[in-house]
Tab-separated table of N, CA and C in Angstrom:
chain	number	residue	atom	x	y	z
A	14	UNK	N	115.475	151.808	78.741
A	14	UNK	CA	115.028	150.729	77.900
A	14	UNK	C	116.224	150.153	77.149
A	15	UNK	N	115.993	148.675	76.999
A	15	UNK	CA	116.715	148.108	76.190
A	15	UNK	C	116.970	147.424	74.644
A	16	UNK	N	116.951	147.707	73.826
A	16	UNK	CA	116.891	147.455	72.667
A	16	UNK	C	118.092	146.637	71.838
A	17	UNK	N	117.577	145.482	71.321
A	17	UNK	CA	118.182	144.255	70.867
A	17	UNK	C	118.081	144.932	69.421
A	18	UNK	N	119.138	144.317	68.821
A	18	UNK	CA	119.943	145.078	67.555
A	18	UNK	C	120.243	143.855	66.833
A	19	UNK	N	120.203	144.216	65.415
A	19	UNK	CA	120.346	142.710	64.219
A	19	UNK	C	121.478	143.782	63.376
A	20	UNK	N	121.528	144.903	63.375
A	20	UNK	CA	122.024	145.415	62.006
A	20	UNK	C	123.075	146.579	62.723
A	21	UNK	N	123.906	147.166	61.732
A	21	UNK	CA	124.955	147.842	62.316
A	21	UNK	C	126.082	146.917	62.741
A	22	UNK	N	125.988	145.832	62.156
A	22	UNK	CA	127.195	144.960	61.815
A	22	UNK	C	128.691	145.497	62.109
A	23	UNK	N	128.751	146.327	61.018
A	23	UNK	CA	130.700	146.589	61.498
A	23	UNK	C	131.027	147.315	62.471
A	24	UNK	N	129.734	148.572	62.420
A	24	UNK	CA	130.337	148.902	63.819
A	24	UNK	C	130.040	148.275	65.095
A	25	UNK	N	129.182	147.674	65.044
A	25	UNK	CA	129.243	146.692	66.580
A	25	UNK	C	130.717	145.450	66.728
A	26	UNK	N	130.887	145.441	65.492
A	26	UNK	CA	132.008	144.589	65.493
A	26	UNK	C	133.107	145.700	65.440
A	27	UNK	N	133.376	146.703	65.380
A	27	UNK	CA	134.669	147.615	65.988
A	27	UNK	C	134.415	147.688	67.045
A	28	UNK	N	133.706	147.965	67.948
A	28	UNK	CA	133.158	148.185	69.434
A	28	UNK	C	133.300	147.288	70.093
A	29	UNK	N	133.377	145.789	69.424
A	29	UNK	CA	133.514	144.434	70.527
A	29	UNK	C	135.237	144.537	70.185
A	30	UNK	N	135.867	144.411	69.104
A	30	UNK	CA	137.371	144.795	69.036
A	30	UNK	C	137.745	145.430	69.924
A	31	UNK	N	137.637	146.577	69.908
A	31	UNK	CA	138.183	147.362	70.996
A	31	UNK	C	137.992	147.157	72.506
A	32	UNK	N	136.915	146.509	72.878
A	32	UNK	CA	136.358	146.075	73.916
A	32	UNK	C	137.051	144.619	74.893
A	33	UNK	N	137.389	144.468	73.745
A	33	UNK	CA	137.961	142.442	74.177
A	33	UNK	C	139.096	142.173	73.366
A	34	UNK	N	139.201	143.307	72.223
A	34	UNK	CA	140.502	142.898	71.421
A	34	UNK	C	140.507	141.641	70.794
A	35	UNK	N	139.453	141.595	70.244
A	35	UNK	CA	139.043	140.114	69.040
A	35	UNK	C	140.281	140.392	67.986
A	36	UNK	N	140.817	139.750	67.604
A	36	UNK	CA	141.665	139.551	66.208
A	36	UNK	C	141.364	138.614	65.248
A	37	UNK	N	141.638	139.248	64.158
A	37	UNK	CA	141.624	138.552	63.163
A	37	UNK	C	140.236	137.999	62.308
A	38	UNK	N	139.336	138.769	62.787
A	38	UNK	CA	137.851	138.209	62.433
A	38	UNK	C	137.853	138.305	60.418
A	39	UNK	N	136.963	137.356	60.659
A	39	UNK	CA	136.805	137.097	58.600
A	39	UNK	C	135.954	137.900	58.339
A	40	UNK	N	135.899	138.421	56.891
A	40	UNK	CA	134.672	139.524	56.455
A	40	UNK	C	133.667	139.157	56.634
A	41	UNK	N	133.064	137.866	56.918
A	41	UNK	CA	131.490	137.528	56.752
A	41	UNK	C	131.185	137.093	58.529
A	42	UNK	N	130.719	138.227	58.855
A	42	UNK	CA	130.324	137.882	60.655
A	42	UNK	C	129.240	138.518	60.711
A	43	UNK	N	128.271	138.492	61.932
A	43	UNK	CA	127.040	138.990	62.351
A	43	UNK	C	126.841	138.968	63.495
A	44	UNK	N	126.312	140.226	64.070
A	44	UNK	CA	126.143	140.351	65.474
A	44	UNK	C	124.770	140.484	66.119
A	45	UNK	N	124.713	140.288	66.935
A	45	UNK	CA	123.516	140.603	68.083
A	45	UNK	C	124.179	141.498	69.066
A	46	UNK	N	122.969	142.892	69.128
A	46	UNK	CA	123.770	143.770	70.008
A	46	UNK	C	122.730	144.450	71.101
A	47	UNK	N	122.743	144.485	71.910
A	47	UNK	CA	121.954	145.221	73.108
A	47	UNK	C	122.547	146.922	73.334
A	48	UNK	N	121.512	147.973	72.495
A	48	UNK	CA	121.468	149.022	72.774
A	48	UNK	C	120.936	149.608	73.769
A	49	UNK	N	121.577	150.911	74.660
A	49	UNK	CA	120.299	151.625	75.154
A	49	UNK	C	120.035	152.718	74.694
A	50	UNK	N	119.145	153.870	75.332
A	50	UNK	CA	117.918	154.300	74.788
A	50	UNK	C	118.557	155.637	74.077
A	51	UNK	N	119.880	155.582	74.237
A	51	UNK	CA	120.649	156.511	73.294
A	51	UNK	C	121.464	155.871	72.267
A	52	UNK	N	121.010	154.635	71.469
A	52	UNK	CA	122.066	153.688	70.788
A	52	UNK	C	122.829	153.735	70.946
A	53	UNK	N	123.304	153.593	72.104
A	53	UNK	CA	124.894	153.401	72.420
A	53	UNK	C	125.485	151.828	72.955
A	54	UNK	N	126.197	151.051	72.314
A	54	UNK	CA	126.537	149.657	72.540
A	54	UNK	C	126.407	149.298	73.922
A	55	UNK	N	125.840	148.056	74.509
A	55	UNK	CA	126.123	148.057	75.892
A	55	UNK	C	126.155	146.361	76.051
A	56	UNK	N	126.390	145.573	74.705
A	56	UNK	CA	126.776	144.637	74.665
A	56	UNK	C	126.474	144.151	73.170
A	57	UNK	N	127.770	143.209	72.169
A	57	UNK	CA	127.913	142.606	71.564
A	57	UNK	C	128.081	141.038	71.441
A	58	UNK	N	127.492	140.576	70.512
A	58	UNK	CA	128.016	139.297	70.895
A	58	UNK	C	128.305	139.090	69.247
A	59	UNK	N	129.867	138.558	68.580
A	59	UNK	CA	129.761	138.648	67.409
A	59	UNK	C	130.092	137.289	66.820
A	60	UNK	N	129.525	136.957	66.074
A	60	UNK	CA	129.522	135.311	65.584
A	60	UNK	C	130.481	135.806	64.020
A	61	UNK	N	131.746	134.596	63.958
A	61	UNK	CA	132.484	134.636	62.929
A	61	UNK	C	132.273	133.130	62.302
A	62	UNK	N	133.371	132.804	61.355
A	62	UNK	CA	133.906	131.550	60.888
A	62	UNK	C	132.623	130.470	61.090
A	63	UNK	N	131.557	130.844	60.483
A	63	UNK	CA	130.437	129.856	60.715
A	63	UNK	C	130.866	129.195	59.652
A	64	UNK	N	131.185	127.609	60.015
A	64	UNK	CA	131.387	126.639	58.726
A	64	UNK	C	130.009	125.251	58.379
A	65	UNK	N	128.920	125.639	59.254
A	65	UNK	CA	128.193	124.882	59.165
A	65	UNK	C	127.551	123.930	60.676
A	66	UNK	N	129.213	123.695	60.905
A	66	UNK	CA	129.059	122.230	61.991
A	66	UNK	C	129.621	123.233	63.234
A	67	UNK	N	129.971	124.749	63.567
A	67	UNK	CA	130.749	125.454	64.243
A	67	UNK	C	130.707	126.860	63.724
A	68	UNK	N	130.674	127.800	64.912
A	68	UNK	CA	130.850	129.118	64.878
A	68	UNK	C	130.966	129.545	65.763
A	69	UNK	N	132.308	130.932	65.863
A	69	UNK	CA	132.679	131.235	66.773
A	69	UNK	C	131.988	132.232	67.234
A	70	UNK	N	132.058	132.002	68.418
A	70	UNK	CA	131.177	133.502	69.342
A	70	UNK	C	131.826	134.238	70.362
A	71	UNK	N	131.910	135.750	70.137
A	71	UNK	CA	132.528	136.524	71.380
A	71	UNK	C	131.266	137.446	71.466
A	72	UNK	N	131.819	137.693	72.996
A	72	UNK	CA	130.998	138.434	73.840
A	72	UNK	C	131.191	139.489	74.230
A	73	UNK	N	130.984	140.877	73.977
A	73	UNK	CA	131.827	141.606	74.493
A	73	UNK	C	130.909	143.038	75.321
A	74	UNK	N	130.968	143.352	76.356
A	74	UNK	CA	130.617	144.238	77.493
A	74	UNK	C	130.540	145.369	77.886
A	75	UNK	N	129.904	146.628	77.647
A	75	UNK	CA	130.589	147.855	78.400
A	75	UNK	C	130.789	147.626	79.821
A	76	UNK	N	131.977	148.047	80.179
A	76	UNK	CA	132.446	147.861	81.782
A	76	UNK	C	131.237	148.672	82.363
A	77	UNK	N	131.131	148.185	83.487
A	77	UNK	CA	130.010	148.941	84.574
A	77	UNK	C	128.710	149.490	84.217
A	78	UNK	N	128.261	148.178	83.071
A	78	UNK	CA	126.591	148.817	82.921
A	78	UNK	C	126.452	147.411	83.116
A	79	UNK	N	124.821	147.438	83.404
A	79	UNK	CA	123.494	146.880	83.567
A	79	UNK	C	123.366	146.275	82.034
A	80	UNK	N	124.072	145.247	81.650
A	80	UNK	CA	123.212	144.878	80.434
A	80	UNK	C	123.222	143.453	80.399
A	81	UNK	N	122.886	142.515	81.291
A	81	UNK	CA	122.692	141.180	81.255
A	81	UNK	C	121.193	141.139	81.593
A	82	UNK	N	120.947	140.516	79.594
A	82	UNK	CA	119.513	140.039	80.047
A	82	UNK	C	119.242	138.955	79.137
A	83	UNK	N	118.213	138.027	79.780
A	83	UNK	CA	117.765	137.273	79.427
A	83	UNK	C	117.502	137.293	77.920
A	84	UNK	N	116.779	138.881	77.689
A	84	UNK	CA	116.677	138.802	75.626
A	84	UNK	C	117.891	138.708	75.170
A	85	UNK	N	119.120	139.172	75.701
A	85	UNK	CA	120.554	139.333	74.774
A	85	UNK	C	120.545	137.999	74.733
A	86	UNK	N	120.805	137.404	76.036
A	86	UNK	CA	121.055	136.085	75.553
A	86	UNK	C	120.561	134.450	75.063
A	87	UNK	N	119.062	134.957	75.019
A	87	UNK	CA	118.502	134.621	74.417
A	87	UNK	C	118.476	134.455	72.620
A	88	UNK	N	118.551	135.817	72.454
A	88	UNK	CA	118.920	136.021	70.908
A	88	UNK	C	120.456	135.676	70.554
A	89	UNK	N	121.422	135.996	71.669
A	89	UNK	CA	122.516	134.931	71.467
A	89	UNK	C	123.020	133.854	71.107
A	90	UNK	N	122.008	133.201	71.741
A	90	UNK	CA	122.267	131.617	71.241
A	90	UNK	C	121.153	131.181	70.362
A	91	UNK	N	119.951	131.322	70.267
A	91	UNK	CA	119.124	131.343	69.241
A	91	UNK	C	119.510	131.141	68.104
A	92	UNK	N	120.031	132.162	67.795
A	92	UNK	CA	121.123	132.240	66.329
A	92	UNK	C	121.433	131.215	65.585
A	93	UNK	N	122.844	130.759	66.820
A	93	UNK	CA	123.779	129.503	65.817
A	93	UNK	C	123.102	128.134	66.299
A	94	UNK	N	122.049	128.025	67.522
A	94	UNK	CA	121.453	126.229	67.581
A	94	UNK	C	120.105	126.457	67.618
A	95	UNK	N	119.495	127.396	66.911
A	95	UNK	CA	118.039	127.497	66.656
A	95	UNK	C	117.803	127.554	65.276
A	96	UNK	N	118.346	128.815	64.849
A	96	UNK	CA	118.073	129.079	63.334
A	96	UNK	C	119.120	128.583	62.097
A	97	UNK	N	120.432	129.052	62.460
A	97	UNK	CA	121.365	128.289	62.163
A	97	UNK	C	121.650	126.902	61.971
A	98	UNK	N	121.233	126.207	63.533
A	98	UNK	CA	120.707	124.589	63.799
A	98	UNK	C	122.533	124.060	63.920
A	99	UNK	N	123.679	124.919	64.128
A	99	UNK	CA	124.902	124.196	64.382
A	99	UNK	C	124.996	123.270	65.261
A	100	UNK	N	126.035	122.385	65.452
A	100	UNK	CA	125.988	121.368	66.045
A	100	UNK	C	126.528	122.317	67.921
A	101	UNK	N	127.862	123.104	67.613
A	101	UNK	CA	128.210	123.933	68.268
A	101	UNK	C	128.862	125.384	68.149
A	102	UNK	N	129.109	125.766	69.747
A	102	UNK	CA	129.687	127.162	69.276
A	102	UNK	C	130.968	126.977	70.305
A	103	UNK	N	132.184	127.973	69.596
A	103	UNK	CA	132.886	127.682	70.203
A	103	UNK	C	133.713	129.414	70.825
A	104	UNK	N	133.877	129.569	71.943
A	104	UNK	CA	133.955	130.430	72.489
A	104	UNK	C	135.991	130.773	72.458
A	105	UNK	N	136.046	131.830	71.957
A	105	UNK	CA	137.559	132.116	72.079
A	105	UNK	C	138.469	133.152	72.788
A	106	UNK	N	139.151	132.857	74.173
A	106	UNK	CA	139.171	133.996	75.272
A	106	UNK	C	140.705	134.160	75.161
A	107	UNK	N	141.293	135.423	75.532
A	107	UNK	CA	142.180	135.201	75.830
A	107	UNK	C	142.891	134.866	77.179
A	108	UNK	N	143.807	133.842	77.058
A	108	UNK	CA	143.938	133.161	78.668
A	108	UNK	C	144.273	134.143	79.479
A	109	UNK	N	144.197	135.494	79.620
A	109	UNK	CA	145.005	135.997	80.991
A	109	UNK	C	143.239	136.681	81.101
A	110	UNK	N	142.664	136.201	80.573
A	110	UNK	CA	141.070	137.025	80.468
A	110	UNK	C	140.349	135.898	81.777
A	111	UNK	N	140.542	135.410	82.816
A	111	UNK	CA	139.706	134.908	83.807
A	111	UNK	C	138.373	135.462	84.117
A	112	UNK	N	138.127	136.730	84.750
A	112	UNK	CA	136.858	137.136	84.225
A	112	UNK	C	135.824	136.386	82.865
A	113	UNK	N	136.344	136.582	81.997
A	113	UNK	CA	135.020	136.037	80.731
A	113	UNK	C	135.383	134.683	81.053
A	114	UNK	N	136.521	133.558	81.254
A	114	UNK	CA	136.707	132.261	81.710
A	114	UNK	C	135.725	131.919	82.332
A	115	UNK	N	135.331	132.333	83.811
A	115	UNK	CA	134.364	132.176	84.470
A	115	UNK	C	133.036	132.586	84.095
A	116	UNK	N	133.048	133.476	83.689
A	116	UNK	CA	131.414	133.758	82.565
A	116	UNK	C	131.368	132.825	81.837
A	117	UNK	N	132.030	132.878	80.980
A	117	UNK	CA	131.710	131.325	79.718
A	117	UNK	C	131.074	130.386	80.620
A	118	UNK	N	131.933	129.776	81.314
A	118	UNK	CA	131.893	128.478	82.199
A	118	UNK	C	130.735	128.833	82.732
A	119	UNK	N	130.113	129.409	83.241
A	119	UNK	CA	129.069	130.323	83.895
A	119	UNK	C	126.987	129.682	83.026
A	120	UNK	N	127.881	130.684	81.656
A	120	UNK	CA	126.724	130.003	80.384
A	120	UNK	C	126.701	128.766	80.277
A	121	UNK	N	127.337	127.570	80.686
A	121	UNK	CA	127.640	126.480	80.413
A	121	UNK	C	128.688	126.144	79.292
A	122	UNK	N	129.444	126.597	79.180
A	122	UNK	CA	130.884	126.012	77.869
A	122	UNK	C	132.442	125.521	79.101
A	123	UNK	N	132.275	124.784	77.724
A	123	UNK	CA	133.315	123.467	78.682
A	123	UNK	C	134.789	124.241	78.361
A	124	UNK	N	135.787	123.891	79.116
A	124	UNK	CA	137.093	124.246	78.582
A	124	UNK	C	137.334	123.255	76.942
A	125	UNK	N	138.328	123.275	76.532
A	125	UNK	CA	138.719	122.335	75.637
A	125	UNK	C	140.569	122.564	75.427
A	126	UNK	N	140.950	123.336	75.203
A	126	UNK	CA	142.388	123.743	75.395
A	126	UNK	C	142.739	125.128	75.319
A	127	UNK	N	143.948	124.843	75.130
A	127	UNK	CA	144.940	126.016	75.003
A	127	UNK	C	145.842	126.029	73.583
A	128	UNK	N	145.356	127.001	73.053
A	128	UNK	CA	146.369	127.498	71.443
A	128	UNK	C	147.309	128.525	72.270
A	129	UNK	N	149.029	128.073	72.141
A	129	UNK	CA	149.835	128.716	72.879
A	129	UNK	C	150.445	130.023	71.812
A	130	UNK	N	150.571	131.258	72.271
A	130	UNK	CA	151.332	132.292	71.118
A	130	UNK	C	150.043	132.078	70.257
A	131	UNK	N	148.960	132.351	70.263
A	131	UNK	CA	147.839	132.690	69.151
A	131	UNK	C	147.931	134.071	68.916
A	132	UNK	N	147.859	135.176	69.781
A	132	UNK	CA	147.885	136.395	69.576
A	132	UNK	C	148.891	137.088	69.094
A	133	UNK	N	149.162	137.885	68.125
A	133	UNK	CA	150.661	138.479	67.597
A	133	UNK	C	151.478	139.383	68.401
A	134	UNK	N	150.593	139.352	69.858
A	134	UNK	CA	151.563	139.787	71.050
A	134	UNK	C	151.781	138.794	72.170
A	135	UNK	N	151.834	137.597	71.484
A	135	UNK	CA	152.610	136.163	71.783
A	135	UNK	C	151.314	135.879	72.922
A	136	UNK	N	150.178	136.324	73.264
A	136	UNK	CA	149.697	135.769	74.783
A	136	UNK	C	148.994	134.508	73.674
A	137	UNK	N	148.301	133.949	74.855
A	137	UNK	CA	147.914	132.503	74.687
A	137	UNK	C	145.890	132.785	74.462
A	138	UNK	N	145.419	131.715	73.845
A	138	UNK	CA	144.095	132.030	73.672
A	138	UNK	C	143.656	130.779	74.218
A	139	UNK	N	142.645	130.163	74.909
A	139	UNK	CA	141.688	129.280	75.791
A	139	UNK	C	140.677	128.989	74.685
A	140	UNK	N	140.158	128.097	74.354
A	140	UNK	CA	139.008	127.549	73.406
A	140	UNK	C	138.067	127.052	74.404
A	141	UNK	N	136.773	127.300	74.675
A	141	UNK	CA	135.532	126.908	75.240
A	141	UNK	C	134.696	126.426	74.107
A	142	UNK	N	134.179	125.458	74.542
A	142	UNK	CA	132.738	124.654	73.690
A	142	UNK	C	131.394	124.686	74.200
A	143	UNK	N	130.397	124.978	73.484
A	143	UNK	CA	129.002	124.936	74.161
A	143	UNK	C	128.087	124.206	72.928
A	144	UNK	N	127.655	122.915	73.195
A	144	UNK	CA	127.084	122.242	72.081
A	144	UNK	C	125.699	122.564	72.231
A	145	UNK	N	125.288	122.093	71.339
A	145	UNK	CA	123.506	122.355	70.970
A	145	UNK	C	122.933	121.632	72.096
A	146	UNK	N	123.108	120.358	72.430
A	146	UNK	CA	122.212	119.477	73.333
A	146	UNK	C	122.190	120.462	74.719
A	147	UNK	N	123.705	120.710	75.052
A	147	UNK	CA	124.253	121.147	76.432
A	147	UNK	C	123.306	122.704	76.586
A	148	UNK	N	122.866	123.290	75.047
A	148	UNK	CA	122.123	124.615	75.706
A	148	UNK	C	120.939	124.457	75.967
A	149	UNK	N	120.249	123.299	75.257
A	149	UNK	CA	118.629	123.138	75.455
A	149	UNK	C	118.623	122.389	77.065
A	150	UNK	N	119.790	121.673	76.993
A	150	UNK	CA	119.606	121.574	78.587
A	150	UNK	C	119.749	122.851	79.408
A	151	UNK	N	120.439	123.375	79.462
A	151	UNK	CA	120.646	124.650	80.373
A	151	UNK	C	119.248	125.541	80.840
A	152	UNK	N	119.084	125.929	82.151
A	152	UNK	CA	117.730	126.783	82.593
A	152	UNK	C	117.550	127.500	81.880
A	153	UNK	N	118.147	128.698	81.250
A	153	UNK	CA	117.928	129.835	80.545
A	153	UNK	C	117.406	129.684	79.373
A	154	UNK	N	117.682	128.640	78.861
A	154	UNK	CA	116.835	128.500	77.268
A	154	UNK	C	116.183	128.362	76.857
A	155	UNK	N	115.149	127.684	78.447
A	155	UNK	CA	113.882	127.108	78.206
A	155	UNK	C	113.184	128.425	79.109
A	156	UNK	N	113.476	129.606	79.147
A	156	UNK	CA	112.714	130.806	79.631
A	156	UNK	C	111.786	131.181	78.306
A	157	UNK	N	110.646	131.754	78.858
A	157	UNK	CA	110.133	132.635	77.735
A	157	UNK	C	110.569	134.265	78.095
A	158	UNK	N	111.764	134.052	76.527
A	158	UNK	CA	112.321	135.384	76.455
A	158	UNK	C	111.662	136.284	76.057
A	159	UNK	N	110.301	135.785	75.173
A	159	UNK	CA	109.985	136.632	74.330
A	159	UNK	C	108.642	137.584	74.949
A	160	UNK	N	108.066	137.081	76.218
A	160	UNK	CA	107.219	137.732	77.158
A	160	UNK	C	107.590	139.209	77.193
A	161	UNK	N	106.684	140.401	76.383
A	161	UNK	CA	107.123	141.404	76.939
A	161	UNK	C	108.130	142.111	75.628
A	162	UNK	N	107.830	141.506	74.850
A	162	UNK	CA	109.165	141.587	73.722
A	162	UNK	C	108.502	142.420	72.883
A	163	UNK	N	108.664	143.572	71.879
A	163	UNK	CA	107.907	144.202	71.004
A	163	UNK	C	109.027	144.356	69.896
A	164	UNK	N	108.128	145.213	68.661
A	164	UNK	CA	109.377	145.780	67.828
A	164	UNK	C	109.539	146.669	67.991
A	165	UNK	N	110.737	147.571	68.126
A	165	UNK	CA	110.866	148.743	68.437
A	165	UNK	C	112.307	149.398	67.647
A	166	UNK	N	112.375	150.149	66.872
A	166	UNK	CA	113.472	151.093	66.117
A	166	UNK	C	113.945	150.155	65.620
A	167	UNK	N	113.649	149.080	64.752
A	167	UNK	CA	114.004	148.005	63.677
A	167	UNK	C	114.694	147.324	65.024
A	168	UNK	N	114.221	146.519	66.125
A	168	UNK	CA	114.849	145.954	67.155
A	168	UNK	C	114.146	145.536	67.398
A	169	UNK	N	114.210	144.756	68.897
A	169	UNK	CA	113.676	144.180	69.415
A	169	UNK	C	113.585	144.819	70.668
A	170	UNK	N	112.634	145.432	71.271
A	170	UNK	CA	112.359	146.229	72.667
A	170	UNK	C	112.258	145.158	73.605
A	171	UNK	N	112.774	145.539	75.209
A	171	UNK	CA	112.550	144.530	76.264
A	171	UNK	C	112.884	145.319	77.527
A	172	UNK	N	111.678	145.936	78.234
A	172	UNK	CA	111.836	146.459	79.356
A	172	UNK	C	112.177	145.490	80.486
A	173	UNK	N	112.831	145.106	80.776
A	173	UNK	CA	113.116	144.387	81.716
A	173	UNK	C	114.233	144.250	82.278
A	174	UNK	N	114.437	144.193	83.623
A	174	UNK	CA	115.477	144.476	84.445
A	174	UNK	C	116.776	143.140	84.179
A	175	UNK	N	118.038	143.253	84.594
A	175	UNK	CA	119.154	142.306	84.196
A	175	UNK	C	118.907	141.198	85.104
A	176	UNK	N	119.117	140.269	84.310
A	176	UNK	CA	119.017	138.929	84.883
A	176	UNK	C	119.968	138.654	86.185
């Protein structure tokens, strides 16, 4: 079973660090996290620098599990162009990271550039955009995620296999 997570904040945000090597995140962030049935992380997604009109979002994975589902990412984006109501989100990779490149692009986020020497071990970081209009268009958003959805261990329960 899979269990969608609101709380446990910092440490899901050490776990996506270490995972993807996020830098530099501000004290005020919040995550959405997909546990399994031993709370053990099996995906983060952590939203920083929300200024209103923008917030950043990383994604971050245990290698070689089963955890793409429709509720993660559902409650993913929910967040910053549902409840939130931002205009967009903006996705921040590092460029030698092709893998998540093609995922992003994947969710629908556009390239936008390149910040060269962003990282303090000189590599380069890629900026992706995914606006509000561009997700309500997208197939996935207009799923009913919530079919099947219960509360479960202050979460959100969702037996259901990866998208």
């Amino acid at each position: 079973m899979k269990i969608l997570r609101f709380e446990r904040n910092s440490e899901a945000v050490a776990w996506a660090k270490n995972v993807i090597g996020i830098e530099g995140l501000a004290a005020d962030v919040t995550t959405v996290s997909l546990v399994d049935d031993k709370d053990q992380f099996m995906a983060v997604t952590v939203f920083s620098s929300y200024t209103g009109n923008n917030m950043d979002m990383h994604i971050a994975a245990r290698p070689n599990s089963r955890w793409l589902s429709r509720g993660f990412f559902h409650a993913s984006f929910e967040l910053p162009f549902m409840v939130l109501q931002v205009p967009r989100v903006t996705g921040l990779i590092r460029a030698e990271n092709l893998n998540a490149q093609r995922f992003g692009s994947r969710l629908g986020f556009q390239y936008e550039g390149r910040m060269r020497k962003a990282f303090s071990d000189g590599g380069d970081l890629v900026l992706y955009g995914l606006l509000r209009e561009e997700y309500l268009k997208h197939p996935w958003s207009k799923n009913e995620t919530t079919r099947g959805t219960t509360l479960s261990q202050g979460g959100l329960s969702r037996d259901s296999e990866p998208a």
